[in-house]
């Protein structure tokens, strides 16, 4: 897999996934800094402590390698509730304790020389061990209690290896320092990642609720229009049937009334559907800016059209803005969106462009019936619609229509774009 493929895969991920990977790998690679910094000093040591110095450097790198898997599984436990890697935690603790013992032996063999390099090596194991422990603890105070007790235990553990009382006290305070440092570094990172993913899940739920709310609104409108009239039709039809069995001429009048109510219901139903399908261009532009801005997407609207547009042209342009806004929220992880409306040579052009489109996004024209329906509307007026994915994760939709439409007899529209934004100001769908 080459570098371009890896870069394309990175661009194809969502923004929150990119941030997640950045923070995770920063955390995974941070412990490597300390043994890499101390290794030149430790590996260049000669004399009696050479073997112990090499062993300390090896233990430092081993803890870093172990820490990648340990921290990854600990983060999964913290955020997703997966099984805790207690065996790896125990192994990391043993390696850390072994590193401390090696440092004590080095001090006893060579004195307090190269203390900075030796202490720096201990930071890598402390970060992985205590960091994982902070993520696995149910509560912060539980973790602090563990470390409060673990400090004196570690201090006592070095005494049989030649450590002195002063050295044991140093070990105790070093353990407490590593515990607090790992808490502020590792657990805080896990908490930030958890909050980010919860916010992303809430955003998805909000979109689904908007769709459900629009469906309920349309259902209420249909019920209000048809409910009463259908009840009246049923009652009058029953009455007309009884009058017809009696041979009463009033049955004809009742059936005529039924016919009138049915026609009125049909007309009212068409008005409801027409109002649901119609879209107003200024309202859609304002709604797109408001909805995208609420989602953290910078939306710039450049409207230079001064000519009066026909209702058919305005409707197609408004539906393009609505569908484009829906696609930005659904299929992209955009940071910006630009909408440009201009006229030239007797034609009006609407261009809507956004970034954040990944390589895994659906190809233009294959992701649903929204763009297909818009293309049919534009073609019915003698215009064109082009949807294309451009470089650097950019997607552009361009609609061109004549100011004087060639044909105003539009066919029955294809299924309308999703109502994902209908609950927002401006009635965007």
GROMACS .gro file of N, CA, C and O in nm, residues 85-183:
model
  396
   85UNK      N    1  -0.817  -0.555   2.981
   85UNK     CA    2  -0.693  -0.632   2.959
   85UNK      C    3  -0.610  -0.643   3.087
   85UNK      O    4  -0.497  -0.594   3.095
   86UNK      N    5  -0.664  -0.712   3.187
   86UNK     CA    6  -0.595  -0.715   3.316
   86UNK      C    7  -0.461  -0.788   3.307
   86UNK      O    8  -0.367  -0.755   3.378
   87UNK      N    9  -0.452  -0.889   3.222
   87UNK     CA   10  -0.325  -0.960   3.210
   87UNK      C   11  -0.214  -0.869   3.158
   87UNK      O   12  -0.101  -0.873   3.207
   88UNK      N   13  -0.248  -0.787   3.060
   88UNK     CA   14  -0.149  -0.692   3.010
   88UNK      C   15  -0.114  -0.587   3.115
   88UNK      O   16   0.001  -0.541   3.122
   89UNK      N   17  -0.210  -0.551   3.198
   89UNK     CA   18  -0.183  -0.455   3.304
   89UNK      C   19  -0.084  -0.513   3.404
   89UNK      O   20   0.011  -0.447   3.447
   90UNK      N   21  -0.108  -0.639   3.441
   90UNK     CA   22  -0.016  -0.705   3.535
   90UNK      C   23   0.124  -0.716   3.474
   90UNK      O   24   0.225  -0.689   3.542
   91UNK      N   25   0.131  -0.752   3.346
   91UNK     CA   26   0.261  -0.762   3.281
   91UNK      C   27   0.331  -0.627   3.277
   91UNK      O   28   0.454  -0.617   3.302
   92UNK      N   29   0.255  -0.520   3.246
   92UNK     CA   30   0.314  -0.385   3.244
   92UNK      C   31   0.362  -0.345   3.383
   92UNK      O   32   0.468  -0.282   3.398
   93UNK      N   33   0.287  -0.382   3.488
   93UNK     CA   34   0.330  -0.352   3.624
   93UNK      C   35   0.457  -0.425   3.661
   93UNK      O   36   0.546  -0.369   3.729
   94UNK      N   37   0.468  -0.550   3.619
   94UNK     CA   38   0.590  -0.627   3.647
   94UNK      C   39   0.711  -0.564   3.578
   94UNK      O   40   0.819  -0.551   3.638
   95UNK      N   41   0.694  -0.525   3.452
   95UNK     CA   42   0.804  -0.461   3.380
   95UNK      C   43   0.844  -0.328   3.443
   95UNK      O   44   0.963  -0.295   3.451
   96UNK      N   45   0.743  -0.254   3.489
   96UNK     CA   46   0.775  -0.126   3.553
   96UNK      C   47   0.849  -0.148   3.685
   96UNK      O   48   0.948  -0.078   3.714
   97UNK      N   49   0.803  -0.245   3.763
   97UNK     CA   50   0.873  -0.275   3.888
   97UNK      C   51   1.015  -0.326   3.860
   97UNK      O   52   1.110  -0.290   3.932
   98UNK      N   53   1.031  -0.406   3.755
   98UNK     CA   54   1.164  -0.454   3.718
   98UNK      C   55   1.255  -0.338   3.678
   98UNK      O   56   1.375  -0.337   3.711
   99UNK      N   57   1.199  -0.239   3.608
   99UNK     CA   58   1.279  -0.122   3.572
   99UNK      C   59   1.325  -0.046   3.696
   99UNK      O   60   1.440   0.001   3.703
  100UNK      N   61   1.236  -0.032   3.793
  100UNK     CA   62   1.273   0.037   3.916
  100UNK      C   63   1.384  -0.038   3.989
  100UNK      O   64   1.481   0.021   4.040
  101UNK      N   65   1.372  -0.171   3.993
  101UNK     CA   66   1.474  -0.252   4.060
  101UNK      C   67   1.608  -0.238   3.988
  101UNK      O   68   1.714  -0.227   4.053
  102UNK      N   69   1.606  -0.235   3.853
  102UNK     CA   70   1.731  -0.219   3.778
  102UNK      C   71   1.795  -0.083   3.810
  102UNK      O   72   1.919  -0.072   3.825
  103UNK      N   73   1.713   0.021   3.821
  103UNK     CA   74   1.767   0.153   3.855
  103UNK      C   75   1.830   0.150   3.994
  103UNK      O   76   1.940   0.207   4.017
  104UNK      N   77   1.765   0.082   4.090
  104UNK     CA   78   1.820   0.070   4.225
  104UNK      C   79   1.953  -0.004   4.221
  104UNK      O   80   2.052   0.035   4.287
  105UNK      N   81   1.960  -0.112   4.144
  105UNK     CA   82   2.085  -0.187   4.133
  105UNK      C   83   2.195  -0.104   4.068
  105UNK      O   84   2.312  -0.113   4.106
  106UNK      N   85   2.157  -0.023   3.969
  106UNK     CA   86   2.256   0.064   3.904
  106UNK      C   87   2.311   0.168   4.002
  106UNK      O   88   2.432   0.197   4.004
  107UNK      N   89   2.222   0.224   4.083
  107UNK     CA   90   2.267   0.322   4.182
  107UNK      C   91   2.361   0.256   4.281
  107UNK      O   92   2.464   0.313   4.321
  108UNK      N   93   2.332   0.132   4.321
  108UNK     CA   94   2.419   0.063   4.414
  108UNK      C   95   2.552   0.025   4.353
  108UNK      O   96   2.655   0.018   4.422
  109UNK      N   97   2.554   0.000   4.221
  109UNK     CA   98   2.677  -0.045   4.157
  109UNK      C   99   2.764   0.070   4.110
  109UNK      O  100   2.888   0.063   4.118
  110UNK      N  101   2.704   0.175   4.059
  110UNK     CA  102   2.783   0.285   3.999
  110UNK      C  103   2.761   0.419   4.065
  110UNK      O  104   2.819   0.519   4.021
  111UNK      N  105   2.673   0.425   4.161
  111UNK     CA  106   2.644   0.552   4.223
  111UNK      C  107   2.531   0.626   4.150
  111UNK      O  108   2.460   0.569   4.067
  112UNK      N  109   2.516   0.751   4.181
  112UNK     CA  110   2.404   0.830   4.128
  112UNK      C  111   2.437   0.897   3.995
  112UNK      O  112   2.382   1.002   3.962
  113UNK      N  113   2.528   0.839   3.919
  113UNK     CA  114   2.561   0.895   3.787
  113UNK      C  115   2.449   0.865   3.687
  113UNK      O  116   2.378   0.765   3.699
  114UNK      N  117   2.437   0.949   3.586
  114UNK     CA  118   2.335   0.932   3.480
  114UNK      C  119   2.195   0.917   3.537
  114UNK      O  120   2.113   0.840   3.487
  115UNK      N  121   2.169   0.990   3.645
  115UNK     CA  122   2.036   0.977   3.708
  115UNK      C  123   1.924   1.028   3.620
  115UNK      O  124   1.813   0.974   3.622
  116UNK      N  125   1.953   1.129   3.537
  116UNK     CA  126   1.848   1.184   3.450
  116UNK      C  127   1.804   1.082   3.347
  116UNK      O  128   1.685   1.063   3.322
  117UNK      N  129   1.900   1.016   3.282
  117UNK     CA  130   1.866   0.917   3.180
  117UNK      C  131   1.789   0.800   3.240
  117UNK      O  132   1.693   0.748   3.182
  118UNK      N  133   1.833   0.756   3.358
  118UNK     CA  134   1.764   0.643   3.422
  118UNK      C  135   1.622   0.680   3.462
  118UNK      O  136   1.529   0.603   3.443
  119UNK      N  137   1.606   0.798   3.520
  119UNK     CA  138   1.471   0.840   3.558
  119UNK      C  139   1.380   0.863   3.439
  119UNK      O  140   1.260   0.833   3.444
  120UNK      N  141   1.438   0.915   3.330
  120UNK     CA  142   1.358   0.936   3.209
  120UNK      C  143   1.305   0.806   3.153
  120UNK      O  144   1.191   0.799   3.106
  121UNK      N  145   1.385   0.700   3.160
  121UNK     CA  146   1.340   0.570   3.110
  121UNK      C  147   1.220   0.519   3.190
  121UNK      O  148   1.129   0.455   3.134
  122UNK      N  149   1.215   0.548   3.317
  122UNK     CA  150   1.103   0.501   3.399
  122UNK      C  151   0.971   0.569   3.362
  122UNK      O  152   0.864   0.515   3.391
  123UNK      N  153   0.978   0.686   3.298
  123UNK     CA  154   0.854   0.757   3.263
  123UNK      C  155   0.771   0.682   3.161
  123UNK      O  156   0.648   0.689   3.163
  124UNK      N  157   0.836   0.613   3.067
  124UNK     CA  158   0.761   0.543   2.963
  124UNK      C  159   0.673   0.433   3.021
  124UNK      O  160   0.554   0.424   2.992
  125UNK      N  161   0.734   0.349   3.106
  125UNK     CA  162   0.655   0.242   3.167
  125UNK      C  163   0.549   0.296   3.262
  125UNK      O  164   0.439   0.241   3.271
  126UNK      N  165   0.584   0.403   3.334
  126UNK     CA  166   0.484   0.461   3.424
  126UNK      C  167   0.364   0.514   3.350
  126UNK      O  168   0.249   0.498   3.395
  127UNK      N  169   0.388   0.575   3.234
  127UNK     CA  170   0.276   0.630   3.157
  127UNK      C  171   0.185   0.519   3.105
  127UNK      O  172   0.061   0.533   3.108
  128UNK      N  173   0.242   0.411   3.054
  128UNK     CA  174   0.158   0.302   3.001
  128UNK      C  175   0.086   0.228   3.114
  128UNK      O  176  -0.034   0.201   3.104
  129UNK      N  177   0.157   0.194   3.221
  129UNK     CA  178   0.095   0.117   3.328
  129UNK      C  179  -0.012   0.198   3.402
  129UNK      O  180  -0.127   0.157   3.414
  130UNK      N  181   0.027   0.315   3.452
  130UNK     CA  182  -0.069   0.395   3.528
  130UNK      C  183  -0.177   0.453   3.437
  130UNK      O  184  -0.291   0.473   3.480
  131UNK      N  185  -0.142   0.483   3.309
  131UNK     CA  186  -0.244   0.531   3.217
  131UNK      C  187  -0.352   0.429   3.192
  131UNK      O  188  -0.472   0.460   3.195
  132UNK      N  189  -0.311   0.304   3.167
  132UNK     CA  190  -0.410   0.198   3.148
  132UNK      C  191  -0.491   0.177   3.274
  132UNK      O  192  -0.613   0.157   3.269
  133UNK      N  193  -0.426   0.183   3.389
  133UNK     CA  194  -0.497   0.163   3.516
  133UNK      C  195  -0.600   0.273   3.540
  133UNK      O  196  -0.711   0.248   3.590
  134UNK      N  197  -0.566   0.395   3.499
  134UNK     CA  198  -0.662   0.506   3.517
  134UNK      C  199  -0.786   0.488   3.429
  134UNK      O  200  -0.896   0.529   3.467
  135UNK      N  201  -0.768   0.428   3.311
  135UNK     CA  202  -0.883   0.403   3.224
  135UNK      C  203  -0.969   0.288   3.272
  135UNK      O  204  -1.091   0.286   3.253
  136UNK      N  205  -0.908   0.190   3.335
  136UNK     CA  206  -0.982   0.070   3.378
  136UNK      C  207  -1.052   0.091   3.511
  136UNK      O  208  -1.147   0.017   3.542
  137UNK      N  209  -1.007   0.188   3.591
  137UNK     CA  210  -1.072   0.213   3.719
  137UNK      C  211  -1.211   0.270   3.696
  137UNK      O  212  -1.231   0.357   3.611
  138UNK      N  213  -1.309   0.221   3.773
  138UNK     CA  214  -1.446   0.268   3.755
  138UNK      C  215  -1.459   0.416   3.790
  138UNK      O  216  -1.533   0.489   3.725
  139UNK      N  217  -1.387   0.459   3.892
  139UNK     CA  218  -1.392   0.598   3.935
  139UNK      C  219  -1.251   0.650   3.957
  139UNK      O  220  -1.159   0.574   3.986
  140UNK      N  221  -1.238   0.782   3.947
  140UNK     CA  222  -1.107   0.843   3.965
  140UNK      C  223  -1.059   0.822   4.109
  140UNK      O  224  -0.940   0.794   4.132
  141UNK      N  225  -1.147   0.835   4.204
  141UNK     CA  226  -1.104   0.819   4.343
  141UNK      C  227  -1.060   0.676   4.373
  141UNK      O  228  -0.973   0.655   4.457
  142UNK      N  229  -1.120   0.578   4.303
  142UNK     CA  230  -1.073   0.441   4.318
  142UNK      C  231  -0.931   0.427   4.266
  142UNK      O  232  -0.846   0.362   4.329
  143UNK      N  233  -0.904   0.486   4.154
  143UNK     CA  234  -0.769   0.483   4.096
  143UNK      C  235  -0.669   0.551   4.189
  143UNK      O  236  -0.558   0.501   4.212
  144UNK      N  237  -0.707   0.666   4.243
  144UNK     CA  238  -0.617   0.737   4.334
  144UNK      C  239  -0.589   0.656   4.460
  144UNK      O  240  -0.477   0.659   4.514
  145UNK      N  241  -0.690   0.584   4.507
  145UNK     CA  242  -0.670   0.500   4.625
  145UNK      C  243  -0.571   0.388   4.594
  145UNK      O  244  -0.483   0.356   4.676
  146UNK      N  245  -0.586   0.326   4.474
  146UNK     CA  246  -0.491   0.222   4.434
  146UNK      C  247  -0.348   0.276   4.434
  146UNK      O  248  -0.256   0.212   4.485
  147UNK      N  249  -0.330   0.393   4.375
  147UNK     CA  250  -0.196   0.449   4.364
  147UNK      C  251  -0.143   0.495   4.499
  147UNK      O  252  -0.022   0.489   4.525
  148UNK      N  253  -0.234   0.544   4.586
  148UNK     CA  254  -0.190   0.586   4.719
  148UNK      C  255  -0.132   0.469   4.797
  148UNK      O  256  -0.032   0.484   4.868
  149UNK      N  257  -0.193   0.353   4.781
  149UNK     CA  258  -0.142   0.232   4.847
  149UNK      C  259  -0.024   0.174   4.770
  149UNK      O  260   0.072   0.122   4.830
  150UNK      N  261  -0.028   0.181   4.637
  150UNK     CA  262   0.077   0.121   4.556
  150UNK      C  263   0.212   0.188   4.571
  150UNK      O  264   0.317   0.124   4.556
  151UNK      N  265   0.213   0.319   4.603
  151UNK     CA  266   0.340   0.389   4.620
  151UNK      C  267   0.425   0.330   4.731
  151UNK      O  268   0.541   0.292   4.709
  152UNK      N  269   0.373   0.319   4.854
  152UNK     CA  270   0.452   0.257   4.961
  152UNK      C  271   0.488   0.111   4.933
  152UNK      O  272   0.597   0.067   4.970
  153UNK      N  273   0.398   0.038   4.865
  153UNK     CA  274   0.429  -0.101   4.831
  153UNK      C  275   0.550  -0.108   4.739
  153UNK      O  276   0.641  -0.191   4.758
  154UNK      N  277   0.556  -0.021   4.639
  154UNK     CA  278   0.670  -0.019   4.548
  154UNK      C  279   0.796   0.023   4.620
  154UNK      O  280   0.907  -0.029   4.593
  155UNK      N  281   0.783   0.119   4.714
  155UNK     CA  282   0.900   0.160   4.791
  155UNK      C  283   0.956   0.048   4.876
  155UNK      O  284   1.078   0.030   4.885
  156UNK      N  285   0.870  -0.030   4.937
  156UNK     CA  286   0.915  -0.144   5.018
  156UNK      C  287   0.972  -0.254   4.930
  156UNK      O  288   1.062  -0.328   4.973
  157UNK      N  289   0.921  -0.267   4.806
  157UNK     CA  290   0.965  -0.376   4.719
  157UNK      C  291   1.110  -0.361   4.675
  157UNK      O  292   1.174  -0.461   4.640
  158UNK      N  293   1.164  -0.238   4.677
  158UNK     CA  294   1.302  -0.220   4.630
  158UNK      C  295   1.403  -0.239   4.742
  158UNK      O  296   1.524  -0.249   4.715
  159UNK      N  297   1.358  -0.246   4.867
  159UNK     CA  298   1.452  -0.259   4.978
  159UNK      C  299   1.531  -0.389   4.974
  159UNK      O  300   1.653  -0.389   5.001
  160UNK      N  301   1.470  -0.505   4.939
  160UNK     CA  302   1.551  -0.629   4.934
  160UNK      C  303   1.659  -0.628   4.827
  160UNK      O  304   1.747  -0.714   4.829
  161UNK      N  305   1.655  -0.535   4.733
  161UNK     CA  306   1.754  -0.531   4.624
  161UNK      C  307   1.864  -0.429   4.649
  161UNK      O  308   1.930  -0.384   4.556
  162UNK      N  309   1.880  -0.392   4.773
  162UNK     CA  310   1.987  -0.301   4.808
  162UNK      C  311   1.945  -0.157   4.819
  162UNK      O  312   2.032  -0.070   4.836
  163UNK      N  313   1.818  -0.132   4.809
  163UNK     CA  314   1.772   0.005   4.820
  163UNK      C  315   1.777   0.054   4.963
  163UNK      O  316   1.763  -0.022   5.058
  164UNK      N  317   1.797   0.184   4.980
  164UNK     CA  318   1.801   0.246   5.112
  164UNK      C  319   1.667   0.313   5.141
  164UNK      O  320   1.582   0.327   5.054
  165UNK      N  321   1.651   0.355   5.264
  165UNK     CA  322   1.525   0.418   5.305
  165UNK      C  323   1.498   0.544   5.225
  165UNK      O  324   1.385   0.571   5.183
  166UNK      N  325   1.603   0.622   5.202
  166UNK     CA  326   1.585   0.744   5.123
  166UNK      C  327   1.543   0.711   4.980
  166UNK      O  328   1.457   0.777   4.921
  167UNK      N  329   1.603   0.606   4.925
  167UNK     CA  330   1.564   0.564   4.790
  167UNK      C  331   1.422   0.514   4.784
  167UNK      O  332   1.350   0.538   4.687
  168UNK      N  333   1.379   0.443   4.890
  168UNK     CA  334   1.241   0.395   4.893
  168UNK      C  335   1.143   0.511   4.896
  168UNK      O  336   1.037   0.508   4.832
  169UNK      N  337   1.178   0.617   4.970
  169UNK     CA  338   1.091   0.736   4.975
  169UNK      C  339   1.083   0.801   4.837
  169UNK      O  340   0.975   0.846   4.793
  170UNK      N  341   1.198   0.806   4.768
  170UNK     CA  342   1.198   0.861   4.632
  170UNK      C  343   1.107   0.780   4.540
  170UNK      O  344   1.032   0.836   4.458
  171UNK      N  345   1.112   0.648   4.553
  171UNK     CA  346   1.025   0.561   4.471
  171UNK      C  347   0.879   0.589   4.500
  171UNK      O  348   0.795   0.594   4.409
  172UNK      N  349   0.844   0.607   4.628
  172UNK     CA  350   0.704   0.634   4.664
  172UNK      C  351   0.654   0.761   4.596
  172UNK      O  352   0.547   0.764   4.533
  173UNK      N  353   0.734   0.869   4.610
  173UNK     CA  354   0.690   0.995   4.549
  173UNK      C  355   0.692   0.988   4.396
  173UNK      O  356   0.610   1.052   4.330
  174UNK      N  357   0.783   0.909   4.340
  174UNK     CA  358   0.786   0.893   4.195
  174UNK      C  359   0.660   0.821   4.146
  174UNK      O  360   0.601   0.858   4.044
  175UNK      N  361   0.616   0.718   4.219
  175UNK     CA  362   0.493   0.647   4.183
  175UNK      C  363   0.374   0.740   4.189
  175UNK      O  364   0.287   0.741   4.100
  176UNK      N  365   0.367   0.821   4.292
  176UNK     CA  366   0.253   0.914   4.302
  176UNK      C  367   0.255   1.018   4.190
  176UNK      O  368   0.150   1.056   4.138
  177UNK      N  369   0.376   1.066   4.156
  177UNK     CA  370   0.386   1.161   4.045
  177UNK      C  371   0.340   1.097   3.914
  177UNK      O  372   0.263   1.157   3.838
  178UNK      N  373   0.387   0.976   3.886
  178UNK     CA  374   0.348   0.907   3.762
  178UNK      C  375   0.198   0.882   3.759
  178UNK      O  376   0.134   0.889   3.654
  179UNK      N  377   0.140   0.851   3.876
  179UNK     CA  378  -0.004   0.825   3.882
  179UNK      C  379  -0.084   0.949   3.845
  179UNK      O  380  -0.179   0.943   3.765
  180UNK      N  381  -0.046   1.064   3.901
  180UNK     CA  382  -0.119   1.188   3.872
  180UNK      C  383  -0.095   1.234   3.728
  180UNK      O  384  -0.187   1.282   3.660
  181UNK      N  385   0.027   1.219   3.681
  181UNK     CA  386   0.059   1.260   3.543
  181UNK      C  387  -0.017   1.174   3.443
  181UNK      O  388  -0.074   1.226   3.345
  182UNK      N  389  -0.022   1.044   3.466
  182UNK     CA  390  -0.095   0.955   3.374
  182UNK      C  391  -0.245   0.983   3.379
  182UNK      O  392  -0.313   0.976   3.275
  183UNK      N  393  -0.295   1.017   3.498
  183UNK     CA  394  -0.437   1.050   3.509
  183UNK      C  395  -0.471   1.172   3.425
  183UNK      O  396  -0.571   1.174   3.352
   0.00000   0.00000   0.00000
